[in-house]
Amino acid sequence: MDSLGLGLTLGLAASISPGPLLVLVVTSALRSGWRAGAAAACAPLLSDAVVVATTLLLLDRLPPSALGVLGVVGAVFVVWSGVRTVREARSATLGATGEPLAFRRAVLVNVLSPHPWVAWATALGPLTVTTWRASSGAAVALLVGFYLTLVGGKVVIALLVARGRRRLGDTGYRRALTCAGVLLVLAGVALGVEFAGYGR
């Protein structure tokens, strides 16, 4: 899988996987319309700058063998997230409730959430660093692909929730989550294979 394709796959799976940010997107879209949901969906473009800068600065100073270990740990985490997503899809619903949430609150919640920190420290960070060392263009493609589908997927969810919740329904949402879980498992296996021999 090339860097752009891997980034698109990881971002798409992450965009519809359960988590605090997805709840904010759904509740904002339900209460205030698709634009509010889309604003919440764009929070990672700002909040992840802190996460990415911090983790990449530290990871770039680690030896290749350490990156390999972290990459394998990240692969296990991605597979585990995929399995968990598939399991949670069985009872997932779109009926979230809550106060309309602004972009600032979505950014704050995303920074404080452990999900992006864990993902960047264990999977995305090592992957980005090793990709950058091999090709800066490939690393940029990885990041562009990831954020394109991460944000784009959540914006689509906001639009669907606000304008056509009945068309999507809980059954459609559960199917989408199941697909996301399968994508995460496949991406995790690919990461594990890539990092298993890295740095040796």
C-alpha angles and dihedrals in degrees: 000000000000122000096258092048092048091049092049091049095048092045094048093049092047092047094065100030116111116266143121095280094051089052089053092049093049096045092045092050093046094049105032108018136259096302092061089047091048091050090054089047090058093057094100090062087069106023096047091058088075093044096045096045093050098046097041092048090056097038094052089064094054122097118254092254091058090050089052092054092046090047092054090047088050091049090054089049091051092049090047090050090051093051091047091049092052090050094047090048090072092072103019118131136186093221097105117151135196147107119312106268124215127220092257093056091048090052091049094048091048093050092049094044114099092218100082092040093051093043094050095041095050111023118005096038098054090040092052094045094049091044090050091051090054098039131351090204092055091050091052090049090051093053094043091050092047097050093039092062096030093059096028093053092052092047089054090050090051090051093048093046094048099042108023113017092143092053093053096037127170092289093056091045091051090051091050090051091049090053090048090052092051090049090052092051092050092046090048092052090050091050092048092052091048096049099036092089100025117132096014 
